[in-house]
Coordinates of N, CA and C in Angstrom, one line a residue:
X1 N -7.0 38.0 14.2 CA -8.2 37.8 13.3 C -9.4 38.0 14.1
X2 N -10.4 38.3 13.9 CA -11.9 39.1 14.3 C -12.4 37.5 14.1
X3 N -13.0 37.3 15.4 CA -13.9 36.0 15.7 C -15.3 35.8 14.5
X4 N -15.8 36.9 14.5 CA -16.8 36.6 13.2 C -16.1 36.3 12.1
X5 N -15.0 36.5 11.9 CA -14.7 35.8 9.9 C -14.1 34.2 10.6
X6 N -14.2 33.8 11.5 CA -14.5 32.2 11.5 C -15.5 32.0 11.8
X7 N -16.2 32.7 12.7 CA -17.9 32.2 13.0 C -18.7 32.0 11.2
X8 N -18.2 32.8 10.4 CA -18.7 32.9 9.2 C -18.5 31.6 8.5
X9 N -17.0 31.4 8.6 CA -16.5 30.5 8.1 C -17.2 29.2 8.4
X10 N -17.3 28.9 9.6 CA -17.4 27.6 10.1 C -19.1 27.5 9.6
X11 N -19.9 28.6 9.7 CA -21.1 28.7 9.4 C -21.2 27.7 8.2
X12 N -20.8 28.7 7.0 CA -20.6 28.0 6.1 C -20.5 27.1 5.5
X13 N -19.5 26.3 6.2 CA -19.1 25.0 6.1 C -19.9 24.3 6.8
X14 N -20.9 24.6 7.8 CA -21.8 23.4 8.4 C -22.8 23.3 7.1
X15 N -23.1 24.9 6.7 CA -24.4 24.5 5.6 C -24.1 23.4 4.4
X16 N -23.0 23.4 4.1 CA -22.5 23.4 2.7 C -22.1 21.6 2.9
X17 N -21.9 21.3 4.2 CA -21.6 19.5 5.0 C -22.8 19.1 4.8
X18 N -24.1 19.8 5.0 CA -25.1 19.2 5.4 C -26.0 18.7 4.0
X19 N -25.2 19.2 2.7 CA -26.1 18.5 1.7 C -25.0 17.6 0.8
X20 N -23.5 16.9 1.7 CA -22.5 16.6 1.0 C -22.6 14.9 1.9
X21 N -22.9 14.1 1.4 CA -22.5 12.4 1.1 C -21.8 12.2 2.5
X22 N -22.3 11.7 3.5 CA -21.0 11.0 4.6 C -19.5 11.0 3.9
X23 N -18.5 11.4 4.5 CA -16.9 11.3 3.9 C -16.3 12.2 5.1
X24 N -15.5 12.3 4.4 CA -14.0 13.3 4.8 C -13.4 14.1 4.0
X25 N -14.2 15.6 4.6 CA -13.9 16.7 4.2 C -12.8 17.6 4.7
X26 N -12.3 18.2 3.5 CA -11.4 19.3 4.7 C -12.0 21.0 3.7
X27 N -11.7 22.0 4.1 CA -12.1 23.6 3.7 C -11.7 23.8 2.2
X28 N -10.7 23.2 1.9 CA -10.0 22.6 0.9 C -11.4 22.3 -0.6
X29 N -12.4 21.2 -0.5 CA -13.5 20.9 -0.6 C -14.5 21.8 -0.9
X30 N -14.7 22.7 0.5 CA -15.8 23.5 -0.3 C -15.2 24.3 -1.0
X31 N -14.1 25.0 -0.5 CA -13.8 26.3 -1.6 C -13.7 25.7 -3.7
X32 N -13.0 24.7 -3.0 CA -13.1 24.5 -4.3 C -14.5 24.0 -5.0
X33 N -15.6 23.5 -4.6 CA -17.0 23.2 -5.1 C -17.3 24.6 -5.4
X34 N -17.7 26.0 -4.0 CA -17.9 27.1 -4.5 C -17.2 28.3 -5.7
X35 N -16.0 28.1 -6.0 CA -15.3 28.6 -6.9 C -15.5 27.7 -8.4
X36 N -16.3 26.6 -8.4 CA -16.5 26.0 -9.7 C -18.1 26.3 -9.7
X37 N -19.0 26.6 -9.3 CA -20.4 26.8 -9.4 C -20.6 28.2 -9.6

């Protein structure tokens, strides 16, 4: 696997943590918030 489609990934996932409530997330989470919006 090519280091930028996790660099992307993780990207991602920091922006998408940073407007989500103190908890415990897993990738699980955002896919599924972005696939309902």
């Amino acid at each position: 696997l090519d280091r930028a489609i996790f660099a992307r990934g993780a990207l991602a996932a920091a922006l998408w943590l940073q407007s989500r409530p103190a908890g415990r997330y897993g990738m699980g989470d955002m896919v599924l918030v972005k696939t309902n919006t």
